[in-house]
Tab-separated table of C-alpha atoms in Angstrom:
chain	number	residue	atom	x	y	z
A	1236	LEU	CA	-16.816	-6.717	34.967
A	1237	THR	CA	-14.136	-10.278	34.811
A	1238	HIS	CA	-15.594	-11.923	32.030
A	1239	LYS	CA	-14.252	-15.341	29.839
A	1240	SER	CA	-13.970	-14.977	26.423
A	1241	GLY	CA	-17.527	-15.183	24.309
A	1242	THR	CA	-18.757	-16.263	21.105
A	1243	THR	CA	-21.308	-15.738	18.468
A	1244	ASP	CA	-21.928	-18.215	15.972
A	1245	SER	CA	-23.758	-17.888	12.283
A	1246	GLY	CA	-25.775	-14.735	12.793
A	1247	ASN	CA	-26.379	-14.349	16.300
A	1248	GLU	CA	-25.857	-10.854	17.569
A	1249	LEU	CA	-24.416	-9.308	20.565
A	1250	SER	CA	-24.643	-5.674	22.076
A	1251	LEU	CA	-22.787	-3.875	24.576
A	1252	TYR	CA	-23.299	-0.875	26.059
A	1253	LYS	CA	-21.547	1.402	28.985
A	1254	VAL	CA	-20.069	-2.134	30.049
A	1255	ASP	CA	-15.899	-2.477	30.856
A	1256	LEU	CA	-14.808	-5.912	30.686
A	1257	SER	CA	-11.377	-7.121	32.110
A	1258	ASN	CA	-8.490	-9.476	32.477
A	1259	GLY	CA	-10.748	-11.558	29.629
A	1260	LYS	CA	-8.236	-14.713	28.982
A	1261	THR	CA	-8.345	-17.564	26.089
A	1262	THR	CA	-5.707	-19.869	24.782
A	1263	ASP	CA	-7.347	-19.676	22.163
A	1264	SER	CA	-8.275	-16.852	19.197
A	1265	ALA	CA	-10.338	-13.547	20.830
A	1266	SER	CA	-10.634	-13.152	24.523
A	1267	VAL	CA	-14.172	-10.778	24.218
A	1268	ALA	CA	-15.998	-12.089	21.071
A	1269	TYR	CA	-14.815	-14.414	18.350
A	1270	LEU	CA	-17.805	-13.329	15.529
A	1271	ASN	CA	-18.433	-15.790	12.627
A	1272	HIS	CA	-20.796	-16.453	9.889
A	1273	GLY	CA	-23.250	-13.474	10.244
A	1274	SER	CA	-23.003	-12.963	13.573
A	1275	GLU	CA	-22.872	-9.605	14.441
A	1276	LEU	CA	-21.685	-7.292	17.030
A	1277	VAL	CA	-22.372	-3.485	18.533
A	1278	MET	CA	-20.098	-2.111	20.860
A	1279	LYS	CA	-20.870	1.358	22.482
A	1280	ASP	CA	-18.737	3.720	25.943
A	1281	CYS	CA	-17.468	0.174	26.825
A	1282	ALA	CA	-13.695	-0.420	28.368
A	1283	VAL	CA	-11.897	-3.213	27.498
A	1284	THR	CA	-8.791	-3.857	29.760
A	1285	ASN	CA	-6.198	-6.526	30.057
A	1286	CYS	CA	-7.819	-9.344	27.344
A	1287	ASP	CA	-5.244	-11.600	26.133
A	1288	ALA	CA	-5.789	-14.558	23.636
A	1289	THR	CA	-2.684	-16.957	23.213
A	1290	ALA	CA	-3.797	-17.533	19.603
A	1291	THR	CA	-5.132	-14.926	17.237
A	1292	GLY	CA	-6.774	-11.788	18.299
A	1293	GLY	CA	-6.091	-10.353	21.660
A	1294	ALA	CA	-10.346	-8.676	21.537
A	1295	PHE	CA	-11.796	-10.429	18.230
A	1296	TYR	CA	-11.305	-12.522	16.016
A	1297	MET	CA	-13.783	-12.233	12.774
A	1298	TYR	CA	-14.760	-14.796	9.962
A	1299	LYS	CA	-17.756	-13.361	7.948
A	1300	ALA	CA	-19.145	-10.784	9.992
A	1301	THR	CA	-19.531	-7.361	11.445
A	1302	ALA	CA	-18.250	-5.598	13.698
A	1303	ASP	CA	-19.154	-1.438	14.981
A	1304	ILE	CA	-17.662	-0.169	18.066
A	1305	SER	CA	-18.205	3.198	18.865
A	1306	LYS	CA	-16.374	5.192	22.324
A	1307	THR	CA	-14.681	2.351	23.201
A	1308	THR	CA	-11.178	2.246	25.040
A	1309	PHE	CA	-8.629	-1.107	24.288
A	1310	THR	CA	-6.476	-0.851	26.995
A	1311	ASN	CA	-3.111	-3.959	26.952
A	1312	CYS	CA	-5.258	-6.081	24.601
A	1313	ASP	CA	-2.476	-8.930	23.217
A	1314	ALA	CA	-1.922	-11.976	21.249
A	1315	THR	CA	0.867	-13.740	22.728
A	1316	GLY	CA	1.306	-17.265	21.698
A	1317	SER	CA	3.982	-18.089	18.995
A	1318	GLY	CA	4.006	-16.445	15.356
A	1319	LYS	CA	0.395	-15.318	16.493
A	1320	SER	CA	-1.615	-11.826	15.534
A	1321	ALA	CA	-3.455	-9.027	16.673
A	1322	GLY	CA	-3.551	-7.570	19.861
A	1323	VAL	CA	-6.912	-5.754	19.117
A	1324	ALA	CA	-8.699	-7.691	15.801
A	1325	TYR	CA	-8.308	-10.214	13.348
A	1326	VAL	CA	-10.029	-9.702	10.375
A	1327	GLU	CA	-10.803	-12.425	7.608
A	1328	GLY	CA	-13.154	-13.099	4.938
A	1329	SER	CA	-15.144	-12.002	2.899
A	1330	ASP	CA	-18.818	-9.974	4.005
A	1331	THR	CA	-16.271	-8.793	7.152
A	1332	THR	CA	-16.137	-5.972	8.222
A	1333	PHE	CA	-14.569	-4.254	11.198
A	1334	THR	CA	-15.862	-0.503	11.961
A	1335	MET	CA	-14.248	1.559	14.883
A	1336	THR	CA	-15.414	5.253	15.095
A	1337	GLY	CA	-14.220	7.711	18.008
A	1338	CYS	CA	-11.959	4.981	19.854
A	1339	THR	CA	-8.396	4.821	22.047
A	1340	ILE	CA	-6.213	1.948	21.059
A	1341	THR	CA	-3.341	1.486	24.311
A	1342	ASN	CA	-0.447	-0.933	24.494
A	1343	CYS	CA	-1.874	-3.397	22.665
A	1344	THR	CA	0.594	-6.373	21.771
A	1345	SER	CA	0.752	-9.085	19.316
A	1346	LYS	CA	3.890	-11.776	18.936
A	1347	ASN	CA	3.873	-11.250	15.343
A	1348	TYR	CA	1.785	-9.445	12.925
A	1349	GLY	CA	0.076	-6.407	13.427
A	1350	GLY	CA	0.198	-4.508	17.092
A	1351	ALA	CA	-3.536	-3.813	16.799
A	1352	PHE	CA	-5.279	-5.365	13.850
A	1353	PHE	CA	-4.264	-7.962	11.268
A	1354	VAL	CA	-6.381	-7.770	8.006
A	1355	ASN	CA	-6.643	-11.088	5.692
A	1356	THR	CA	-8.355	-12.680	2.670
A	1357	ASN	CA	-10.629	-9.504	1.865
A	1358	GLY	CA	-11.459	-8.716	5.008
A	1359	ARG	CA	-12.012	-4.607	6.183
A	1360	VAL	CA	-11.526	-2.544	8.607
A	1361	GLU	CA	-12.854	1.289	8.565
A	1362	LEU	CA	-10.700	3.333	11.192
A	1363	SER	CA	-11.961	7.316	11.396
A	1364	SER	CA	-11.610	9.528	14.600
A	1365	THR	CA	-9.287	6.825	16.556
A	1366	THR	CA	-6.168	6.904	18.770
A	1367	ILE	CA	-3.703	4.046	18.658
A	1368	ASN	CA	-1.037	4.461	20.879
A	1369	GLY	CA	2.068	2.723	21.990
A	1370	CYS	CA	1.027	-0.990	20.514
A	1371	SER	CA	3.830	-2.986	18.958
A	1372	THR	CA	4.614	-6.341	17.763
A	1373	THR	CA	7.883	-7.949	17.155
A	1374	SER	CA	7.697	-8.259	12.928
A	1375	ARG	CA	5.438	-6.187	10.822
A	1376	ALA	CA	3.043	-3.478	11.931
A	1377	GLY	CA	3.007	-1.744	15.593
A	1378	ALA	CA	-0.376	-1.049	14.585
A	1379	VAL	CA	-2.137	-2.234	11.456
A	1380	TYR	CA	-0.649	-5.179	9.187
A	1381	ILE	CA	-2.763	-5.439	5.751
A	1382	LYS	CA	-1.852	-8.829	4.353
A	1383	ALA	CA	-4.741	-9.231	1.533
A	1384	GLY	CA	-7.948	-7.176	2.663
A	1385	THR	CA	-8.829	-3.091	2.792
A	1386	ALA	CA	-8.337	-1.276	5.744
A	1387	ILE	CA	-9.613	2.726	5.124
A	1388	LEU	CA	-7.983	5.190	8.402
A	1389	ASN	CA	-9.946	8.698	8.100
A	1390	GLY	CA	-8.688	10.856	11.205
A	1391	VAL	CA	-6.633	8.498	12.864
A	1392	THR	CA	-3.921	9.285	14.854
A	1393	ILE	CA	-1.140	6.631	15.325
A	1394	ASP	CA	1.946	7.464	17.657
A	1395	GLY	CA	3.979	5.674	19.516
A	1396	CYS	CA	3.583	2.298	17.344
A	1397	SER	CA	6.490	-0.249	17.004
A	1398	THR	CA	8.067	-3.482	15.635
A	1399	THR	CA	11.050	-5.175	16.808
A	1400	GLY	CA	13.008	-8.569	16.162
A	1401	ASN	CA	15.359	-9.027	13.327
A	1402	SER	CA	12.657	-9.062	10.193
A	1403	SER	CA	10.618	-6.394	12.176
A	1404	ARG	CA	9.038	-3.901	9.353
A	1405	GLY	CA	6.176	-0.511	9.420
A	1406	GLY	CA	6.379	0.904	13.244
A	1407	GLY	CA	2.669	1.956	12.284
A	1408	ILE	CA	1.223	0.109	9.235
A	1409	TYR	CA	2.337	-2.291	6.717
A	1410	ASN	CA	0.896	-2.903	3.612
A	1411	TYR	CA	2.032	-6.720	2.135
A	1412	GLN	CA	-0.969	-7.003	-0.215
A	1413	GLY	CA	-3.960	-5.377	0.882
A	1414	THR	CA	-5.267	-1.979	0.074
């Protein structure tokens, strides 16, 4: 399935099971789903390949929403615009929780912060039994950047992630003011 970016607004639910999403592109945030204000996403046994957002959140942008993703692969997801962050998911706001279990993330990139994830303003990311491999950014956190939220990692493997550039820090994880 080749797709365009989707949006779920104000309390909507989106469930994806055994769906392959490829070549999603947007000139804004989130080439897979933009989730806000009570929206919910459930995703299981899916594959997301070659997603690209020129703004923040290569695959997902979340604000006051929830996502529960399991047994899904993310390959070559990018947030490529100047100063943009989070190759896979940008997670922001209280009541925002992104949960991922048994997933694999490979070669995802961002232009600025968090090759895979950016956690901001009381957002929460919970990763378990997940592998993040070969992700990168030009500034901070090749895998997970925690600016002002919470990241809980349990049984997570981060391998071969990197940062490049003059002020690069945290090849795997960079915690600025989060927990």
